[in-house]
mmCIF file of C-alpha atoms and ligand atoms in Angstrom:
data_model
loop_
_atom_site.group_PDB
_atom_site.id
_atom_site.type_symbol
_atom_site.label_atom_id
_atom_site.label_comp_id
_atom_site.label_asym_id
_atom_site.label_seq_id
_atom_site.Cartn_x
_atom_site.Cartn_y
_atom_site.Cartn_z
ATOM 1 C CA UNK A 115 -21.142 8.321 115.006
ATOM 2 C CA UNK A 116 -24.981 7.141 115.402
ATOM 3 C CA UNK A 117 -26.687 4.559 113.449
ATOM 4 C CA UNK A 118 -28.113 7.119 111.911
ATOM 5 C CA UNK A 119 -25.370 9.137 110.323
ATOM 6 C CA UNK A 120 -23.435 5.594 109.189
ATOM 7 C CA UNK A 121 -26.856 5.078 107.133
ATOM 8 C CA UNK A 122 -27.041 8.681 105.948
ATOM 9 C CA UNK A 123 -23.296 7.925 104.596
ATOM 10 C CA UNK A 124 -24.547 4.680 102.827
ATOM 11 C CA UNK A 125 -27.268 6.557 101.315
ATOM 12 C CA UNK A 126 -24.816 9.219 99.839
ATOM 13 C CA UNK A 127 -22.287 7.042 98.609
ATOM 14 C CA UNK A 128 -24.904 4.012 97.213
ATOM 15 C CA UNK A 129 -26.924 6.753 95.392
ATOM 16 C CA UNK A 130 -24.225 8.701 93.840
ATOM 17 C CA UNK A 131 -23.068 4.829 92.599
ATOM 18 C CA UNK A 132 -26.389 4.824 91.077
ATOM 19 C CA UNK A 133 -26.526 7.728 89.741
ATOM 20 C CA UNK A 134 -23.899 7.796 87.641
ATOM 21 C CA UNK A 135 -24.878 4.430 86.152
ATOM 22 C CA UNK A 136 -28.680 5.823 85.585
ATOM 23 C CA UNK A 137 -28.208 6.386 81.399
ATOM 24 C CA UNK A 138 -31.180 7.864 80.473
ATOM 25 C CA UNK A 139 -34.664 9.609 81.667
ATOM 26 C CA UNK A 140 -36.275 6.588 83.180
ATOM 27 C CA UNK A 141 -33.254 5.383 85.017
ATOM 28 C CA UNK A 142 -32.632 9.399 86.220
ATOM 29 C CA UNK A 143 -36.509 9.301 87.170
ATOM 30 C CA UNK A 144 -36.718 6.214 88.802
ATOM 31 C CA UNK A 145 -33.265 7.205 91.464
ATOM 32 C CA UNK A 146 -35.506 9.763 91.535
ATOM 33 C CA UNK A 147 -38.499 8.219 92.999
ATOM 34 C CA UNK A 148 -36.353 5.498 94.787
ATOM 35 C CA UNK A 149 -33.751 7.882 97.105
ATOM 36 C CA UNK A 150 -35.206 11.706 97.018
ATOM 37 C CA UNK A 151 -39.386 10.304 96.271
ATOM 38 C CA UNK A 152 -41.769 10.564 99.464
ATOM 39 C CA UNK A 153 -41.152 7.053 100.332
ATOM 40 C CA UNK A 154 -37.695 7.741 99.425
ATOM 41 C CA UNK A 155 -34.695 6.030 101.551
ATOM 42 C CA UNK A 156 -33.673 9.564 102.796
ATOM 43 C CA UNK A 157 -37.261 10.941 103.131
ATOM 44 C CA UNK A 158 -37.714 8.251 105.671
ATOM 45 C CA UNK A 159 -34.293 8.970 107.225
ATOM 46 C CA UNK A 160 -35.977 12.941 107.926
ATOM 47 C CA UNK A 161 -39.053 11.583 108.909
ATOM 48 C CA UNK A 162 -37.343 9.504 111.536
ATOM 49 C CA UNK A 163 -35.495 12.634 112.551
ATOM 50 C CA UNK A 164 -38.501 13.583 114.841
ATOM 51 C CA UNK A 165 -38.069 10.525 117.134
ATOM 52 C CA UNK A 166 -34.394 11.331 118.001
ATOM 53 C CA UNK A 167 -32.880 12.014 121.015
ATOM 54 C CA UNK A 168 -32.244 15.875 121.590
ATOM 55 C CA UNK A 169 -28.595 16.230 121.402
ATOM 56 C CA UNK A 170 -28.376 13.999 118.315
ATOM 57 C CA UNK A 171 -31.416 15.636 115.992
ATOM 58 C CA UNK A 172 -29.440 18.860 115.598
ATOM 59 C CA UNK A 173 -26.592 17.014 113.942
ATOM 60 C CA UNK A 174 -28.174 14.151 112.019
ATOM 61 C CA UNK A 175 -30.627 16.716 110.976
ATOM 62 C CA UNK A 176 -28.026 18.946 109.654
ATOM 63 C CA UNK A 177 -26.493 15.869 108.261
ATOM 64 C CA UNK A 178 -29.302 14.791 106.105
ATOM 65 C CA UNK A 179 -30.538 18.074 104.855
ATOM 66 C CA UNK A 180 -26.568 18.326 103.423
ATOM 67 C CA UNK A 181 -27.217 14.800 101.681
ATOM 68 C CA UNK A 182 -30.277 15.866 100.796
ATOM 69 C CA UNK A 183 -29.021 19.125 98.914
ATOM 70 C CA UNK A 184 -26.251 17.003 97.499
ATOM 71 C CA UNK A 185 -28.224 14.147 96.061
ATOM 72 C CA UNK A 186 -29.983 16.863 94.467
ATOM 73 C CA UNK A 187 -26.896 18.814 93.409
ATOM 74 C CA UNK A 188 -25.845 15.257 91.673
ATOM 75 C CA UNK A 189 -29.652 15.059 90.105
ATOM 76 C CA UNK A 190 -29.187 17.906 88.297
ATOM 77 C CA UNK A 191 -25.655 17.833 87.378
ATOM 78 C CA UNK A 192 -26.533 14.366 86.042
ATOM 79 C CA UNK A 193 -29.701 15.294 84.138
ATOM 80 C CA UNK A 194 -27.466 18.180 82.220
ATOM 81 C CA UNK A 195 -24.901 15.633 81.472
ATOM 82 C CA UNK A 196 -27.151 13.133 79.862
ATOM 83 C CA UNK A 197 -28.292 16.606 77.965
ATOM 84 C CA UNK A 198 -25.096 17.356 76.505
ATOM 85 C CA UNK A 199 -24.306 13.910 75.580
ATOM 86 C CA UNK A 200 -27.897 13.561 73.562
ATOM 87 C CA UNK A 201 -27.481 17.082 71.746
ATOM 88 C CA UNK A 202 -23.273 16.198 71.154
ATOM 89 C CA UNK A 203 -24.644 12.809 69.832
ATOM 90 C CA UNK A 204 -27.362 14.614 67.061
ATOM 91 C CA UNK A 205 -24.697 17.090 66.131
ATOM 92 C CA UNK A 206 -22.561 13.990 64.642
ATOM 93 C CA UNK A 207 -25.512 12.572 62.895
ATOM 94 C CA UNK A 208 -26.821 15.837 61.553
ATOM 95 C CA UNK A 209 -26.482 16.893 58.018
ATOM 96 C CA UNK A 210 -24.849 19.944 56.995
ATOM 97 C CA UNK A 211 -27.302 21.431 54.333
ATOM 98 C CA UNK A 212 -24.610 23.992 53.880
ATOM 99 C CA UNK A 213 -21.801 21.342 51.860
ATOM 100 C CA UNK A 214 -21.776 21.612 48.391
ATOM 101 C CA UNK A 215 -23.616 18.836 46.136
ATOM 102 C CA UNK A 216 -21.481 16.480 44.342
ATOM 103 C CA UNK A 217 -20.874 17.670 40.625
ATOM 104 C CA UNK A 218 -22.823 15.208 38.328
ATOM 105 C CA UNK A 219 -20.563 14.269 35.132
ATOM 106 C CA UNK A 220 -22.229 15.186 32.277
ATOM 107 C CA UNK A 221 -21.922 13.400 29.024
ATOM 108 C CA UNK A 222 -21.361 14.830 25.501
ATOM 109 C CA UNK A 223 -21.584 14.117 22.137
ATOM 110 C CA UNK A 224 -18.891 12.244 20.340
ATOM 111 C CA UNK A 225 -16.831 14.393 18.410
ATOM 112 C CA UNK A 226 -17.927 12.512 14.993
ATOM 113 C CA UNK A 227 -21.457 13.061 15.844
ATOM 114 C CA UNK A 228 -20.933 16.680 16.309
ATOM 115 C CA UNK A 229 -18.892 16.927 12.961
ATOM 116 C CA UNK A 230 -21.758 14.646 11.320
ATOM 117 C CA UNK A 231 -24.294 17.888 12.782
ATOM 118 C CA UNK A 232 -22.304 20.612 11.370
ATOM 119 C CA UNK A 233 -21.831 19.243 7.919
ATOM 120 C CA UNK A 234 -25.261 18.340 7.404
ATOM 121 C CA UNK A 235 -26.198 21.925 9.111
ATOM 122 C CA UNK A 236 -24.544 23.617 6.219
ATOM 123 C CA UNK A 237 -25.728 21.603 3.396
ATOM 124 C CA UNK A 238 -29.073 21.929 4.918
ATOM 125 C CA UNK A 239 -28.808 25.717 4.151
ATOM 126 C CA UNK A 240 -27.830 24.895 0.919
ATOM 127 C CA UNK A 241 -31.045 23.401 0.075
ATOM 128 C CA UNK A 242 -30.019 19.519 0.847
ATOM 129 C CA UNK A 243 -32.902 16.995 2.034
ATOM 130 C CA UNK A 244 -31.063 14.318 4.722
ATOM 131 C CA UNK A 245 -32.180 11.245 4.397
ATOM 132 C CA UNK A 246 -30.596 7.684 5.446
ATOM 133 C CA UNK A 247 -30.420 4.326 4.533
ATOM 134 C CA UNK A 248 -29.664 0.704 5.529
ATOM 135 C CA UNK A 249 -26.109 -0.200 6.281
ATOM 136 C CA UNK A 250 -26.013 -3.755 5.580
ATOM 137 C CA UNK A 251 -26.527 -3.336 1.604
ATOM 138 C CA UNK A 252 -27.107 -5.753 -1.613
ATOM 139 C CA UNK A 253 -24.121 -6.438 -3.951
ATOM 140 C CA UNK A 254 -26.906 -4.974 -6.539
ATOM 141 C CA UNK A 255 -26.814 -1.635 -4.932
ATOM 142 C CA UNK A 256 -23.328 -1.329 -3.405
ATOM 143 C CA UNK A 257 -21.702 -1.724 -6.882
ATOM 144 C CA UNK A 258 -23.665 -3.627 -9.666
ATOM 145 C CA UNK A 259 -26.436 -0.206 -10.016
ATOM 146 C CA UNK A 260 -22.868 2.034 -9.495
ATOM 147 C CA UNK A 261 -21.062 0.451 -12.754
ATOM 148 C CA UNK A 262 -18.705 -1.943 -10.597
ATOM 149 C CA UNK A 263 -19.955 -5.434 -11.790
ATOM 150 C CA UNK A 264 -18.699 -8.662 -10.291
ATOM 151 C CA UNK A 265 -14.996 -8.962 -11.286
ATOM 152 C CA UNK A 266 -14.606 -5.907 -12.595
ATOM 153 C CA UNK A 267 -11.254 -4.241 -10.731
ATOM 154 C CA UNK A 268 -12.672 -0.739 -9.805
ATOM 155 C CA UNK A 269 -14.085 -3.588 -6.770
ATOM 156 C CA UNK A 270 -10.931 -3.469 -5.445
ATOM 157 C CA UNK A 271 -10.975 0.069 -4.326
ATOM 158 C CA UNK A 272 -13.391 -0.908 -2.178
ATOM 159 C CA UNK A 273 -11.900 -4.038 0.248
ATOM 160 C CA UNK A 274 -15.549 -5.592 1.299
ATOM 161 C CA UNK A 275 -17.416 -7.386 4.444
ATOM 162 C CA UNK A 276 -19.151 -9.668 2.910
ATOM 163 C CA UNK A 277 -21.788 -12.134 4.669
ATOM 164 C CA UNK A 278 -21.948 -15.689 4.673
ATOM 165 C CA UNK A 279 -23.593 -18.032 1.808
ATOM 166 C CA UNK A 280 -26.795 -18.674 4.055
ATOM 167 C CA UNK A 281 -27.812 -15.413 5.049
ATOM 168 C CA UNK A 282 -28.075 -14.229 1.423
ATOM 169 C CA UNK A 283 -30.603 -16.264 0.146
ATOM 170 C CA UNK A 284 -32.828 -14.937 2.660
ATOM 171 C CA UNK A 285 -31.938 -11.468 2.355
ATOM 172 C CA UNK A 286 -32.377 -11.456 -1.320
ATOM 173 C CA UNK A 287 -35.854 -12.762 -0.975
ATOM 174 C CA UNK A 288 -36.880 -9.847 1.328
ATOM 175 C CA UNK A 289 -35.049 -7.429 -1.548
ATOM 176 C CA UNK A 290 -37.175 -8.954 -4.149
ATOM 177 C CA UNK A 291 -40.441 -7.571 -2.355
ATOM 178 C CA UNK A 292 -39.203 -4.513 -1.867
ATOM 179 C CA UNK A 293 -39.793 -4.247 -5.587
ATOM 180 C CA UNK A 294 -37.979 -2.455 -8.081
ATOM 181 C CA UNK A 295 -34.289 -4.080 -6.371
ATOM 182 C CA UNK A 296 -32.431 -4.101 -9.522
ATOM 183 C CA UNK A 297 -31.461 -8.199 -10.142
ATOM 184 C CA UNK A 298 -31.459 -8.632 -6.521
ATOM 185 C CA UNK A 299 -33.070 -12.198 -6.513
ATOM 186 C CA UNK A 300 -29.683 -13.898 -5.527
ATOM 187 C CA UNK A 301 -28.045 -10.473 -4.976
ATOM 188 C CA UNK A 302 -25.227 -10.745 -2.055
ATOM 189 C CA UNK A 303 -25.016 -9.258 1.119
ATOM 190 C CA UNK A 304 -22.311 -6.979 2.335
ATOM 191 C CA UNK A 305 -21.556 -4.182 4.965
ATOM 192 C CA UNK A 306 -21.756 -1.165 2.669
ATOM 193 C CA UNK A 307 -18.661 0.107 1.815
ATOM 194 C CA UNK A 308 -20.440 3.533 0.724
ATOM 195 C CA UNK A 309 -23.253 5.656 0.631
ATOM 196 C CA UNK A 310 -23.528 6.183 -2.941
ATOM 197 C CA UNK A 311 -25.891 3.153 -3.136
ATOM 198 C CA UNK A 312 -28.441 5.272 -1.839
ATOM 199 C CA UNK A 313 -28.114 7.702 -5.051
ATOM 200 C CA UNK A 314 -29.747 4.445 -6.804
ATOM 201 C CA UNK A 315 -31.868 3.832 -4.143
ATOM 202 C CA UNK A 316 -33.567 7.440 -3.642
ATOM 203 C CA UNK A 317 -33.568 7.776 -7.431
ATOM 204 C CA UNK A 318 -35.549 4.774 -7.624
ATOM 205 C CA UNK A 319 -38.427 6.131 -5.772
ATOM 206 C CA UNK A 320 -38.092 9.751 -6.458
ATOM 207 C CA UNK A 321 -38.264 12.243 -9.502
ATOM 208 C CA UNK A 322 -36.128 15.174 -10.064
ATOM 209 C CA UNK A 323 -35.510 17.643 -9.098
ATOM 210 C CA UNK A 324 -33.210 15.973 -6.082
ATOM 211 C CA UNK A 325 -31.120 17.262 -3.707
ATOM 212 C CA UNK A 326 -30.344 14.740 -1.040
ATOM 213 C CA UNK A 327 -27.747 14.399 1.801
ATOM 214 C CA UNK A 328 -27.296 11.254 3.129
ATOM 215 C CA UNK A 329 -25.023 10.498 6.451
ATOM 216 C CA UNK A 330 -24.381 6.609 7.811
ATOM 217 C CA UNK A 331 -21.816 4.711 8.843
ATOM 218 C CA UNK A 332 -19.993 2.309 6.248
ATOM 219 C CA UNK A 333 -17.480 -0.679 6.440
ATOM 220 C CA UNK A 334 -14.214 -1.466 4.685
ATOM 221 C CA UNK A 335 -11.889 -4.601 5.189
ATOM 222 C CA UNK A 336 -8.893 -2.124 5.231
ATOM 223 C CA UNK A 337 -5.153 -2.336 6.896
ATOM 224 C CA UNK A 338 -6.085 0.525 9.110
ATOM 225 C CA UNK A 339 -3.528 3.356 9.922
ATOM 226 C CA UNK A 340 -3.645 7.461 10.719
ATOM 227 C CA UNK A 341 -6.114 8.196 7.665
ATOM 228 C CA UNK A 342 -7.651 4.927 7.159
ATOM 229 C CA UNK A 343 -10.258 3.042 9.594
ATOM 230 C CA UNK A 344 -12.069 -0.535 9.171
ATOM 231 C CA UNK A 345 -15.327 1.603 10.434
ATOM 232 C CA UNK A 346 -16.356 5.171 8.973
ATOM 233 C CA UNK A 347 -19.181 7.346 8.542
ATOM 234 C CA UNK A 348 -19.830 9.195 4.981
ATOM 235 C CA UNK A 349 -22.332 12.051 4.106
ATOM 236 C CA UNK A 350 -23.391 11.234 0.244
ATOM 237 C CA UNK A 351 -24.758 14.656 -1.395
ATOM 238 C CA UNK A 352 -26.984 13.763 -4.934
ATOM 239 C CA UNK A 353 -28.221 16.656 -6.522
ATOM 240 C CA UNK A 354 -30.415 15.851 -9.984
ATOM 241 C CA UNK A 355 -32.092 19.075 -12.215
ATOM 242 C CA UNK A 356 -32.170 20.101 -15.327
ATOM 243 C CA UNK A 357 -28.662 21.743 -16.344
ATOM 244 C CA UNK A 358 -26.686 20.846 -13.335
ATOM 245 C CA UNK A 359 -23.261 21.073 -14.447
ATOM 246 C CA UNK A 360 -19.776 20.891 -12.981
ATOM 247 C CA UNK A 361 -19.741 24.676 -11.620
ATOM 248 C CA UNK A 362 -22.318 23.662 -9.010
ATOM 249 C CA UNK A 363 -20.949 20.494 -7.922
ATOM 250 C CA UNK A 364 -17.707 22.956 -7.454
ATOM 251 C CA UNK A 365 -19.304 26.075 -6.194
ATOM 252 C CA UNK A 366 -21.777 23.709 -3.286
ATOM 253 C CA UNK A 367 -18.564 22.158 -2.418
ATOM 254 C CA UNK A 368 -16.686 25.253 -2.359
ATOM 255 C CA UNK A 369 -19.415 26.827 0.240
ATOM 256 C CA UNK A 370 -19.411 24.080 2.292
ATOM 257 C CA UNK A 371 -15.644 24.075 3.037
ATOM 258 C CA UNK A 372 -15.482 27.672 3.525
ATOM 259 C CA UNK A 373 -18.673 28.017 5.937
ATOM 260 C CA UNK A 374 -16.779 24.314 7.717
ATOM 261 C CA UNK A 375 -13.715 25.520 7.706
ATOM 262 C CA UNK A 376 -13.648 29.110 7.074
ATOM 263 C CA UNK A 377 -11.694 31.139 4.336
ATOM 264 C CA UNK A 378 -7.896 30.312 5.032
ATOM 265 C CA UNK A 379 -8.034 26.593 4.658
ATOM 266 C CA UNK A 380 -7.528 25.635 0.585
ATOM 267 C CA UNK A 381 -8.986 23.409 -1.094
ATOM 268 C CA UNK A 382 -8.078 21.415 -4.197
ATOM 269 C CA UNK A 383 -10.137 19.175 -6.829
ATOM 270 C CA UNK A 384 -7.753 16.952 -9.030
ATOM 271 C CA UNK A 385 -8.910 14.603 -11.928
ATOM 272 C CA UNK A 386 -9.688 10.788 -10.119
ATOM 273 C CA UNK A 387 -11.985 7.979 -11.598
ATOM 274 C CA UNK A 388 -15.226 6.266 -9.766
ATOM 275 C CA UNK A 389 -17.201 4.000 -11.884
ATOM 276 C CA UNK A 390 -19.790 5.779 -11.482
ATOM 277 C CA UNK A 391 -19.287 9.788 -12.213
ATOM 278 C CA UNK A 392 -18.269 10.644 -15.513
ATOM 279 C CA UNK A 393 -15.517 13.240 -14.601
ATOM 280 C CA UNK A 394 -14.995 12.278 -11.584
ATOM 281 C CA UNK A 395 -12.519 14.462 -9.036
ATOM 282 C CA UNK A 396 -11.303 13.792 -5.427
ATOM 283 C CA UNK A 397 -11.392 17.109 -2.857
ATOM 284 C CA UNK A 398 -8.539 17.849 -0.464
ATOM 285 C CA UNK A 399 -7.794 19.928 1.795
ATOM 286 C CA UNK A 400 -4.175 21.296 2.842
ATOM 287 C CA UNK A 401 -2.325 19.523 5.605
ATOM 288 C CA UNK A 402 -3.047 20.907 9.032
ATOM 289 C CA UNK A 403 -0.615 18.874 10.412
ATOM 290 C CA UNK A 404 2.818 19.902 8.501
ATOM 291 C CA UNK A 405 4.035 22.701 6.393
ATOM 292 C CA UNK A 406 3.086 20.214 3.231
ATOM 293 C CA UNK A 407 6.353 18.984 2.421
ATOM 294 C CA UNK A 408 7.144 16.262 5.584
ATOM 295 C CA UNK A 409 7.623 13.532 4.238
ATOM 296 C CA UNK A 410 7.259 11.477 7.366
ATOM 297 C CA UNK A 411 3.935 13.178 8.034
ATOM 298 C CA UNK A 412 1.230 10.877 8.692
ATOM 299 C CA UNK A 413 -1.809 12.750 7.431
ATOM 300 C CA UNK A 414 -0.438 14.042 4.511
ATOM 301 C CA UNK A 415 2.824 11.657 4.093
ATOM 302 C CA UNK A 416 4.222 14.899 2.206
ATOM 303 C CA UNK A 417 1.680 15.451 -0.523
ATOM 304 C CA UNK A 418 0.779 18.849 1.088
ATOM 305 C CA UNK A 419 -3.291 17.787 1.200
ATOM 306 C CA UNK A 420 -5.921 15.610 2.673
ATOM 307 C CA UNK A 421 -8.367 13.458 0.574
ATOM 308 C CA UNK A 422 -11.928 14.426 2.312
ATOM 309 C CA UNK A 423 -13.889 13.449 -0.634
ATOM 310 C CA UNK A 424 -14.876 11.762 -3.809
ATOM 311 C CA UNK A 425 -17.000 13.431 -6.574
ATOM 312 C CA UNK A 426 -18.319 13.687 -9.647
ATOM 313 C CA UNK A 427 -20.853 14.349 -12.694
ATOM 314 C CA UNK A 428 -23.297 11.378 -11.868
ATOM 315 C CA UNK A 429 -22.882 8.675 -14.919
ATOM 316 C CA UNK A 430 -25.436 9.259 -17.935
ATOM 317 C CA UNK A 431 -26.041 5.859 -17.739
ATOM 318 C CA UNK A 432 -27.273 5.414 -14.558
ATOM 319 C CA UNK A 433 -29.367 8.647 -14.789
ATOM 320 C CA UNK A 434 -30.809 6.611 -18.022
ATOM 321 C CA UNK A 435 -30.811 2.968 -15.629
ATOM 322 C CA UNK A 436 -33.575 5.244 -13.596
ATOM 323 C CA UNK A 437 -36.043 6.175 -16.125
ATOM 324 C CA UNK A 438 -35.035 9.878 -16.119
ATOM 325 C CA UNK A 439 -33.707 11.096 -19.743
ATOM 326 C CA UNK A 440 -30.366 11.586 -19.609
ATOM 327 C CA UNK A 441 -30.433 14.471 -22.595
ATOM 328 C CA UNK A 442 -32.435 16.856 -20.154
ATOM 329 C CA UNK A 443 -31.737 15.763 -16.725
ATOM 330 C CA UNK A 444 -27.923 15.666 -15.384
ATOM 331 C CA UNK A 445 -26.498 15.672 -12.291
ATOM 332 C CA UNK A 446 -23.323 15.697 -9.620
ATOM 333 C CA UNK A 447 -22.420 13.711 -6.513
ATOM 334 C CA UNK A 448 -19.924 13.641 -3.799
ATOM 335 C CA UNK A 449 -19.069 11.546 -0.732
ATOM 336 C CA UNK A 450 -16.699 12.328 1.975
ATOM 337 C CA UNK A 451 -15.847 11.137 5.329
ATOM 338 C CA UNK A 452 -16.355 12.155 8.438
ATOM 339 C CA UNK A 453 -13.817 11.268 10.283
ATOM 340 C CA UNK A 454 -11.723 13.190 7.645
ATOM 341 C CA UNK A 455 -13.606 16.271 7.738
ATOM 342 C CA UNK A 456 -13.201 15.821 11.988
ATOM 343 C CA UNK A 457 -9.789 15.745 11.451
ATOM 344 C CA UNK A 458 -9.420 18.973 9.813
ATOM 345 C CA UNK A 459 -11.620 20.781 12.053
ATOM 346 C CA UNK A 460 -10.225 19.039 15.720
ATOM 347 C CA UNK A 461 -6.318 18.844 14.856
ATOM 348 C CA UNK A 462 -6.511 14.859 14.952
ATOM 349 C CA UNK A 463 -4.079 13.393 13.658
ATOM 350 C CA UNK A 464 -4.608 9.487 13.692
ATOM 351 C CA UNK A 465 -8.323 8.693 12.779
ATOM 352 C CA UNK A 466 -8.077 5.697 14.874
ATOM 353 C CA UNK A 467 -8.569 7.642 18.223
ATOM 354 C CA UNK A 468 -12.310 8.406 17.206
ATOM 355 C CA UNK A 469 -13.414 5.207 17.746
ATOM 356 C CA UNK A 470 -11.270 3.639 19.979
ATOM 357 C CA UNK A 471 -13.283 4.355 23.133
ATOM 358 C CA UNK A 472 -10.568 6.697 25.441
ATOM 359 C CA UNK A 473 -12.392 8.871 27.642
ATOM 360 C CA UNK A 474 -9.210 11.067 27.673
ATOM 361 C CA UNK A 475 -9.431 11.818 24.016
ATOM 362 C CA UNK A 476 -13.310 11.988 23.775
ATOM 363 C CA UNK A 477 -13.074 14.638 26.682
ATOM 364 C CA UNK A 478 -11.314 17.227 24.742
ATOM 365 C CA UNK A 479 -14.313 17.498 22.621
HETATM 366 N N1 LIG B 541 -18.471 6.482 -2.952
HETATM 367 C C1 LIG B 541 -17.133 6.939 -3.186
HETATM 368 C C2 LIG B 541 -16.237 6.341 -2.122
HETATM 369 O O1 LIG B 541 -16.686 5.996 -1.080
HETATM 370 C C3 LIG B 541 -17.036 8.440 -3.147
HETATM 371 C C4 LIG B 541 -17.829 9.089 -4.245
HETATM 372 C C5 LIG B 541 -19.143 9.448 -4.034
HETATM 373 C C6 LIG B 541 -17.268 9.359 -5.463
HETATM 374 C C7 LIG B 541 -19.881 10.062 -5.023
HETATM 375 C C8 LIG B 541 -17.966 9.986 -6.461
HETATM 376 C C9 LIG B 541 -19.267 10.333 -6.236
HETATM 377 O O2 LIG B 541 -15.057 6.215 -2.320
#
């Protein structure tokens, strides 16, 4: 072995070291430049070559050119690797267009704002006007305009929120300017408890002929269980002309059921007493929920039918209380509730689940 080969060896076996620990271009490059480059370790090996002896330049020439060819062998075996592994690499960060999106949830109405749509989309047809008004209402308006003065027991069918002491003396000086508040100068303050205050109020400010439907939300201190709830919504209906008479108020409210609930579903009026109608009826429906003769039925407790609404021929005296003469003009209101009417037409059962806030029973709507 010559001096010569032993270095050729060291040159093979230090550059393939290197080599392999060259990670990217500029380390590939600069082996590059350092062991094949023109003032390379092997280039001046084959330069040498020349100054040999005879009998060895055959060998150590055939020597180096093998280095040489596997040095270069290894360059390009190396620079493919370091290919692969940068492509492999992108591949795993890449993003595949072709996966489906993520499904957004949608939201929906609640099922007692739907309800609240339909009904006022057929009395609409029928020639109704909505209009709203404020839920936090005067004891003037509430009952003293309807016929229910203080101490009088029809209050009781309505259990009341009332507000505290201090908060009524301002709030009856801001229904004094409205102007035209009936006694409202130290006039309580309750959560409504109905919308029939707003007969008074839209009567107030408007002359016949009147046909007005008018949704909100309303507040009773109630014992709450399947048909009863501390929170509901109402849709009042006022209609005032000349020669209204019980037929309509029977006929609009037949309509209405049959175009809400279609033809099959009955529906009964029975003789009932509001302070302020003058007759005054209550409108059921059968029971959905039983044949009409369970007992132990919670929507119906065996009566066979579902109070939706009261109604009535609106008082003469409060037609008079509104300037309008009571001998020509004459009129008929109703009020029902929502959540009743949403009961019927969803198959609910317990009126409680509208508002409690489950996702799983708001989905199904
Ligand atoms: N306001 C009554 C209630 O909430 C219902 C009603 C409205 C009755 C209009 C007669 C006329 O109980």
């Amino acid at each position: 072995m010559s001096e010569t080969t032993d270095r050729l060896a060291s040159i093979e076996r230090d550059a393939l070291v290197a080599l392999a620990a060259a990670e990217d271009d500029a380390g590939i490059e600069g082996w590059r430049t350092r062991v094949l480059g023109r003032s390379g370790e092997l280039t001046s090996v084959l330069r040498g070559i020349g100054g040999l002896a005879a009998e060895e330049r055959k060998a150590v020439g055939a020597e180096a050119n093998r280095v040489k060819a596997v040095l270069e062998a290894a360059l390009e075996g190396r620079r493919e690797g370091l290919r692969r592994a940068a492509l492999a690499s992108a591949e795993a960060d890449a993003l595949d267009v072709t996966l489906p999106g993520r499904p957004l949830r949608r939201g929906r109405l609640h099922p007692i704002t739907q309800v609240r749509r339909r009904i006022l989309d057929v009395f609409e047809r029928l020639g109704f006007q909505v209009i709203e008004g404020p839920e936090v209402e005067l004891d003037a308006y509430n009952f003293g305009a309807l016929r229910i003065p203080e101490h009088h027991p029809a209050r009781d069918m309505w259990d009341t929120f009332w507000f505290e002491d201090d908060r009524v003396a301002s709030a009856a000086a801001a229904g004094t300017s409205e102007g035209g508040a009936p006694s409202s100068a130290r006039s309580p303050l309750l959560l409504r408890t109905h919308t029939s205050p707003m007969q008074v109020r839209f009567m107030e400010q408007h002359e016949p002929p009147i046909r007005v439907a008018v949704p909100g939300k309303c507040y009773r201190y109630e014992a709450t269980d399947a048909t009863h709830e501390w929170m509901l919504e109402q849709v009042e209906l006022l209609a005032i002309d000349e020669g209204i008479s019980m037929a309509n108020l029977k006929g609009t409210l037949q309509e209405w059921a049959r175009q809400m609930f279609g033809p099959s579903r009955r529906v009964m009026l029975r003789n009932s007493y509001f302070p302020f109608v003058e007759p005054g009826v209550e409108v059921a429906v059968d029971c959905f929920q039983c044949p009409g003769d369970d007992p132990s039925c919670a929507v119906c407790r065996g009566s066979g039918w579902l109070e939706l609404m009261g109604a009535g021929m609106v008082h003469p005296e409060i037609i008079a209380a509104q300037g309008y003469d009571p001998e020509r003009y004459t009129g008929f209101a109703a009020g029902m509730g929502v959540e009743r009417v949403a009961m019927v037409l969803l198959g609910v059962s317990d009126i409680r689940d509208f508002h409690a806030n489950d996702p799983r029973f708001l989905e199904q709507f």
